[in-house]
Amino acid sequence: MTYVGRFAPSPSGPLHAGSLVAALASWLDARASAGRWLLRIEDVDTPRTVPGAAECIMAQLRALGLDWDGEIMWQSRRGDAYQAAFDALAARGLIYGCGCTRREIADSALRGQTAPGADGERPYPGTCRHGLPPGREARAWRLRMPDGVERFEDRWLGPQEQDVARAVGDIALRRADGLWAYQLAVVVDDAAQGVTDVVRGADLLSSTARQRLLGRLLDLPLPRYMHVPLILDADSGLKLSKQNGAPAINTNAPLAALQDAWRALGFETLDGAADPAGFLARATAQWARRFPPPGG
Ligand code: GLU
């Protein structure tokens, strides 16, 4: 099967040092496998979309030599596909309306009705699973999460497992604000784009088990996964992100930006590269030795 990778940024701001690490790792993995590398703009969360950010990310990727293949997919244009997936799940009785407010969910956590998972996430307590309480209307639409432990092999981090029903509970697929949830969009789109390999930041590791379960419920082929290290903010120790003010990649110094991302992936500075193309050719060869193309 031909390798298909992707980079799926949310257009809430320009690429920063942290998001470049994920982009570079994903690009290198695709090129080292002689695969295709697709770009998907994850603008499903329209209130968080910053006008011009997608175009900025595209210009930054070009300046860094991280060229993508084929047409760009925009999640804001994919509503019909998400609706179809949602309807298929609903037809099997796997969706229910939920009337809980965020506040109520947080309160039930405070009352100790649910225990936080390893990353602090509080599972949905299941309040509306067997029907809306009298007088309540559905706000969000949730998936009945199947029981059982989901296991997978992460190409960077090794064997992983999560009891999704316990740790996460029934996830919302359609949010109270009417928007499709990222978790549904990503699963539908990875399959629609024929993605065989998801390479992304380790902040998404805890989403992977639920995405696999959802993919299986939708009878979709499941990709392989590799979650690469995050860059942490030196002061706060938190993941570098647009929200905590990470500066945009300086595309006037593309080689330096690529070298920084490369070192963040645990490699030694690549000497002797004069430009991004030269750097990327050598980095691809080294990547292929460290991570032989998956699937033979
Ligand atoms: N859009 C997500 C983000 O920017 C990435 C989703 C993914 O790679 O699965 O964090």
Short mmCIF file of C-alpha atoms and ligand atoms in Angstrom, two decimals:
data_model
loop_
_atom_site.label_atom_id
_atom_site.label_comp_id
_atom_site.label_asym_id
_atom_site.label_seq_id
_atom_site.Cartn_x
_atom_site.Cartn_y
_atom_site.Cartn_z
CA MET A 1 0.00 0.00 0.00
CA THR A 2 1.40 3.40 -0.94
CA TYR A 3 2.22 5.58 2.01
CA VAL A 4 -0.04 8.60 2.45
CA GLY A 5 0.80 11.08 5.20
CA ARG A 6 -0.71 14.41 6.06
CA PHE A 7 -0.26 17.60 8.00
CA ALA A 8 -3.47 18.90 9.50
CA PRO A 9 -2.97 22.31 11.10
CA SER A 10 -5.78 24.24 12.75
CA PRO A 11 -5.65 27.74 11.26
CA SER A 12 -5.68 29.59 14.55
CA GLY A 13 -2.33 31.26 13.87
CA PRO A 14 0.95 30.86 11.97
CA LEU A 15 3.28 27.87 12.32
CA HIS A 16 5.51 28.13 15.39
CA ALA A 17 8.48 26.07 16.51
CA GLY A 18 6.21 23.41 18.04
CA SER A 19 3.92 22.89 15.07
CA LEU A 20 6.93 22.85 12.74
CA VAL A 21 8.29 19.80 14.58
CA ALA A 22 5.11 17.87 13.75
CA ALA A 23 5.08 19.14 10.16
CA LEU A 24 8.74 18.25 9.59
CA ALA A 25 8.44 14.76 11.11
CA SER A 26 5.35 14.00 9.06
CA TRP A 27 6.93 15.33 5.84
CA LEU A 28 10.16 13.37 6.41
CA ASP A 29 8.29 10.17 7.18
CA ALA A 30 6.27 10.50 3.97
CA ARG A 31 9.28 11.34 1.79
CA ALA A 32 11.42 8.60 3.39
CA SER A 33 8.66 6.18 2.39
CA ALA A 34 8.41 7.62 -1.13
CA GLY A 35 4.87 8.51 -0.15
CA ARG A 36 2.45 11.33 -0.67
CA TRP A 37 2.10 14.15 1.86
CA LEU A 38 -1.23 15.92 2.01
CA LEU A 39 -2.27 19.18 3.60
CA ARG A 40 -5.59 19.49 5.37
CA ILE A 41 -6.71 22.75 6.92
CA GLU A 42 -8.64 21.88 10.07
CA ASP A 43 -10.96 24.86 10.12
CA VAL A 44 -13.91 22.88 11.47
CA ASP A 45 -13.86 24.98 14.64
CA THR A 46 -14.86 28.18 12.86
CA PRO A 47 -14.88 30.45 15.95
CA ARG A 48 -11.18 29.64 16.48
CA THR A 49 -10.22 30.16 12.85
CA VAL A 50 -8.12 33.26 12.32
CA PRO A 51 -8.62 34.88 8.90
CA GLY A 52 -5.47 34.56 6.81
CA ALA A 53 -3.85 31.97 9.09
CA ALA A 54 -4.27 29.10 6.61
CA GLU A 55 -2.65 31.13 3.82
CA CYS A 56 0.14 32.10 6.19
CA ILE A 57 0.79 28.44 7.09
CA MET A 58 0.86 27.53 3.39
CA ALA A 59 3.39 30.28 2.65
CA GLN A 60 5.53 29.18 5.60
CA LEU A 61 5.52 25.54 4.47
CA ARG A 62 6.56 26.63 0.97
CA ALA A 63 9.39 28.79 2.31
CA LEU A 64 10.64 25.83 4.35
CA GLY A 65 10.57 23.51 1.34
CA LEU A 66 7.82 21.36 2.88
CA ASP A 67 5.84 20.95 -0.31
CA TRP A 68 2.55 19.05 -0.26
CA ASP A 69 0.88 16.90 -2.88
CA GLY A 70 -2.46 17.43 -4.55
CA GLU A 71 -5.42 19.51 -3.48
CA ILE A 72 -5.76 20.96 -0.02
CA MET A 73 -8.70 19.66 1.98
CA TRP A 74 -10.65 22.25 3.98
CA GLN A 75 -12.73 20.90 6.84
CA SER A 76 -15.13 23.84 6.64
CA ARG A 77 -16.32 22.40 3.30
CA ARG A 78 -16.78 18.84 4.56
CA GLY A 79 -20.07 19.13 6.44
CA ASP A 80 -21.86 16.63 4.18
CA ALA A 81 -19.27 13.95 4.85
CA TYR A 82 -19.46 14.49 8.61
CA GLN A 83 -23.24 14.41 8.47
CA ALA A 84 -23.17 11.12 6.54
CA ALA A 85 -20.85 9.52 9.08
CA PHE A 86 -23.00 10.83 11.93
CA ASP A 87 -26.17 9.49 10.27
CA ALA A 88 -24.58 6.06 9.80
CA LEU A 89 -23.76 5.91 13.51
CA ALA A 90 -27.20 7.23 14.46
CA ALA A 91 -28.88 4.58 12.28
CA ARG A 92 -27.14 1.97 14.40
CA GLY A 93 -28.38 3.51 17.64
CA LEU A 94 -24.93 4.72 18.60
CA ILE A 95 -25.79 8.40 19.00
CA TYR A 96 -27.83 10.08 21.71
CA GLY A 97 -28.79 13.64 22.53
CA CYS A 98 -27.23 15.16 25.62
CA GLY A 99 -28.74 18.05 27.57
CA CYS A 100 -25.86 18.59 30.00
CA THR A 101 -24.14 21.95 30.19
CA ARG A 102 -20.36 22.19 30.60
CA ARG A 103 -21.03 23.38 34.11
CA GLU A 104 -23.05 20.30 35.01
CA ILE A 105 -20.37 18.00 33.63
CA ALA A 106 -17.70 19.84 35.60
CA ASP A 107 -19.85 19.71 38.74
CA SER A 108 -20.35 15.97 38.52
CA ALA A 109 -16.58 15.65 38.28
CA LEU A 110 -16.22 17.78 41.41
CA ARG A 111 -18.71 15.57 43.23
CA GLY A 112 -16.32 12.73 42.51
CA GLN A 113 -18.68 10.89 40.19
CA THR A 114 -15.91 10.53 37.66
CA ALA A 115 -12.18 10.10 38.11
CA PRO A 116 -9.75 12.01 35.90
CA GLY A 117 -7.67 10.03 33.42
CA ALA A 118 -3.87 10.10 33.29
CA ASP A 119 -3.84 13.43 31.45
CA GLY A 120 -6.43 15.01 33.73
CA GLU A 121 -9.31 14.59 31.29
CA ARG A 122 -12.64 14.00 33.02
CA PRO A 123 -14.89 11.47 31.36
CA TYR A 124 -18.47 12.35 30.53
CA PRO A 125 -20.45 10.85 33.43
CA GLY A 126 -23.12 9.34 31.17
CA THR A 127 -25.99 11.40 32.58
CA CYS A 128 -28.07 11.40 29.37
CA ARG A 129 -27.00 8.00 28.05
CA HIS A 130 -30.33 6.35 28.87
CA GLY A 131 -32.49 9.30 27.90
CA LEU A 132 -32.73 13.00 28.53
CA PRO A 133 -33.91 13.96 32.00
CA PRO A 134 -37.48 15.32 31.92
CA GLY A 135 -37.74 18.86 30.63
CA ARG A 136 -34.32 18.78 28.99
CA GLU A 137 -33.53 19.30 25.33
CA ALA A 138 -30.58 17.87 23.48
CA ARG A 139 -27.71 20.33 23.14
CA ALA A 140 -24.93 18.08 21.95
CA TRP A 141 -24.94 14.66 20.32
CA ARG A 142 -22.78 11.95 21.82
CA LEU A 143 -21.40 8.61 20.73
CA ARG A 144 -22.10 5.56 22.90
CA MET A 145 -18.52 4.55 23.49
CA PRO A 146 -18.04 0.80 23.34
CA ASP A 147 -16.47 -0.96 26.32
CA GLY A 148 -13.02 -2.45 26.17
CA VAL A 149 -9.38 -1.46 26.12
CA GLU A 150 -8.10 -0.05 22.84
CA ARG A 151 -4.48 -0.98 22.08
CA PHE A 152 -2.15 0.20 19.36
CA GLU A 153 1.51 0.43 18.58
CA ASP A 154 2.92 3.92 18.33
CA ARG A 155 5.94 4.08 16.05
CA TRP A 156 7.71 6.54 18.34
CA LEU A 157 6.35 5.70 21.79
CA GLY A 158 5.74 1.95 21.54
CA PRO A 159 2.70 0.04 22.79
CA GLN A 160 -0.23 2.17 23.98
CA GLU A 161 -3.58 1.38 25.52
CA GLN A 162 -6.60 3.22 26.84
CA ASP A 163 -9.93 2.15 28.24
CA VAL A 164 -11.79 4.84 26.34
CA ALA A 165 -15.25 4.28 27.85
CA ARG A 166 -13.77 4.72 31.34
CA ALA A 167 -11.17 7.40 30.70
CA VAL A 168 -13.12 9.51 28.24
CA GLY A 169 -16.71 8.31 28.15
CA ASP A 170 -19.22 9.16 25.47
CA ILE A 171 -17.67 11.89 23.34
CA ALA A 172 -19.66 14.64 21.64
CA LEU A 173 -19.61 14.32 17.86
CA ARG A 174 -21.81 17.34 17.33
CA ARG A 175 -21.21 20.09 19.82
CA ALA A 176 -23.75 22.24 21.64
CA ASP A 177 -22.80 25.14 19.33
CA GLY A 178 -23.80 22.99 16.35
CA LEU A 179 -20.24 22.46 15.12
CA TRP A 180 -18.84 19.06 14.24
CA ALA A 181 -16.30 17.81 16.73
CA TYR A 182 -12.64 17.58 15.72
CA GLN A 183 -12.67 13.89 16.73
CA LEU A 184 -15.28 13.04 14.10
CA ALA A 185 -13.82 15.28 11.39
CA VAL A 186 -10.29 13.93 11.74
CA VAL A 187 -11.39 10.29 11.50
CA VAL A 188 -13.66 10.87 8.50
CA ASP A 189 -11.06 12.97 6.70
CA ASP A 190 -8.05 10.73 7.29
CA ALA A 191 -10.04 7.90 5.72
CA ALA A 192 -11.37 10.06 2.87
CA GLN A 193 -7.82 11.12 2.03
CA GLY A 194 -6.54 7.54 2.20
CA VAL A 195 -4.10 8.43 4.97
CA THR A 196 -2.01 5.42 5.98
CA ASP A 197 0.23 7.19 8.49
CA VAL A 198 -0.57 9.86 11.02
CA VAL A 199 2.55 11.60 12.35
CA ARG A 200 1.71 14.37 14.79
CA GLY A 201 2.55 15.90 18.16
CA ALA A 202 2.32 13.88 21.36
CA ASP A 203 -0.39 16.22 22.65
CA LEU A 204 -2.77 14.19 20.47
CA LEU A 205 -1.69 10.81 21.83
CA SER A 206 -4.62 10.72 24.25
CA SER A 207 -7.06 11.26 21.34
CA THR A 208 -5.82 8.33 19.31
CA ALA A 209 -7.63 5.47 21.01
CA ARG A 210 -11.02 7.18 20.67
CA GLN A 211 -10.27 8.00 17.03
CA ARG A 212 -9.48 4.36 16.35
CA LEU A 213 -12.69 3.23 18.02
CA LEU A 214 -14.67 5.74 16.00
CA GLY A 215 -12.95 4.65 12.79
CA ARG A 216 -13.78 1.05 13.53
CA LEU A 217 -17.43 1.85 14.22
CA LEU A 218 -17.50 3.58 10.83
CA ASP A 219 -15.85 0.56 9.15
CA LEU A 220 -12.91 2.69 8.05
CA PRO A 221 -9.34 1.46 7.58
CA LEU A 222 -7.18 2.57 10.53
CA PRO A 223 -3.88 4.39 9.94
CA ARG A 224 -0.59 3.76 11.74
CA TYR A 225 0.43 6.38 14.29
CA MET A 226 3.60 8.13 15.36
CA HIS A 227 3.46 10.81 18.05
CA VAL A 228 6.54 13.00 18.14
CA PRO A 229 7.89 15.06 21.06
CA LEU A 230 6.47 18.46 21.88
CA ILE A 231 8.53 21.55 22.43
CA LEU A 232 7.88 22.87 25.89
CA ASP A 233 7.90 26.52 26.81
CA ALA A 234 11.08 27.19 28.82
CA ASP A 235 9.26 29.30 31.44
CA SER A 236 5.93 27.56 31.95
CA GLY A 237 6.89 24.00 31.00
CA LEU A 238 3.67 23.89 28.99
CA LYS A 239 3.42 22.80 25.37
CA LEU A 240 4.48 25.61 23.07
CA SER A 241 1.32 26.82 21.41
CA LYS A 242 -0.37 29.71 19.73
CA GLN A 243 -2.41 30.15 22.90
CA ASN A 244 0.67 30.80 25.03
CA GLY A 245 2.13 33.17 22.52
CA ALA A 246 4.70 31.08 20.64
CA PRO A 247 6.26 33.30 17.95
CA ALA A 248 5.73 32.50 14.27
CA ILE A 249 8.50 30.67 12.41
CA ASN A 250 10.88 33.16 10.87
CA THR A 251 10.83 32.15 7.22
CA ASN A 252 13.66 34.58 6.46
CA ALA A 253 15.89 32.01 8.16
CA PRO A 254 14.30 28.76 6.97
CA LEU A 255 17.39 26.63 7.48
CA ALA A 256 17.73 27.65 11.13
CA ALA A 257 14.05 26.89 11.73
CA LEU A 258 14.42 23.44 10.16
CA GLN A 259 17.57 22.70 12.17
CA ASP A 260 15.79 23.64 15.41
CA ALA A 261 12.88 21.32 14.60
CA TRP A 262 15.30 18.56 13.60
CA ARG A 263 17.15 18.81 16.91
CA ALA A 264 13.84 18.80 18.78
CA LEU A 265 13.27 15.40 17.16
CA GLY A 266 16.48 14.20 18.78
CA PHE A 267 18.86 14.42 15.82
CA GLU A 268 22.26 16.16 15.60
CA THR A 269 22.54 19.41 13.64
CA LEU A 270 22.97 18.57 9.95
CA ASP A 271 26.14 20.29 8.80
CA GLY A 272 26.81 21.28 5.26
CA ALA A 273 23.29 21.99 4.05
CA ALA A 274 23.19 25.27 2.14
CA ASP A 275 19.43 25.62 1.76
CA PRO A 276 16.16 23.95 2.81
CA ALA A 277 16.21 21.58 -0.18
CA GLY A 278 19.72 20.37 0.66
CA PHE A 279 18.80 20.04 4.32
CA LEU A 280 15.62 18.10 3.59
CA ALA A 281 17.34 15.67 1.22
CA ARG A 282 19.91 14.74 3.86
CA ALA A 283 17.39 14.71 6.69
CA THR A 284 15.15 12.37 4.68
CA ALA A 285 18.01 9.89 4.25
CA GLN A 286 18.78 9.95 7.98
CA TRP A 287 15.12 9.63 8.89
CA ALA A 288 14.79 6.58 6.65
CA ARG A 289 17.64 4.90 8.51
CA ARG A 290 16.17 5.70 11.94
CA PHE A 291 12.56 4.90 10.98
CA PRO A 292 12.53 2.36 8.17
CA PRO A 293 9.42 2.78 6.00
CA PRO A 294 6.49 1.17 7.83
CA GLY A 295 4.63 -1.77 6.41
CA GLY A 296 7.68 -3.15 4.59
N1 GLU B 1 -5.61 20.14 13.84
C1 GLU B 1 -4.90 19.54 14.93
C2 GLU B 1 -3.94 20.54 15.53
O1 GLU B 1 -3.54 21.47 14.86
C3 GLU B 1 -4.07 18.35 14.49
C4 GLU B 1 -4.91 17.19 14.21
C5 GLU B 1 -4.14 15.93 13.85
O2 GLU B 1 -2.96 15.99 13.43
O3 GLU B 1 -4.74 14.88 13.97
O4 GLU B 1 -3.58 20.37 16.68
#
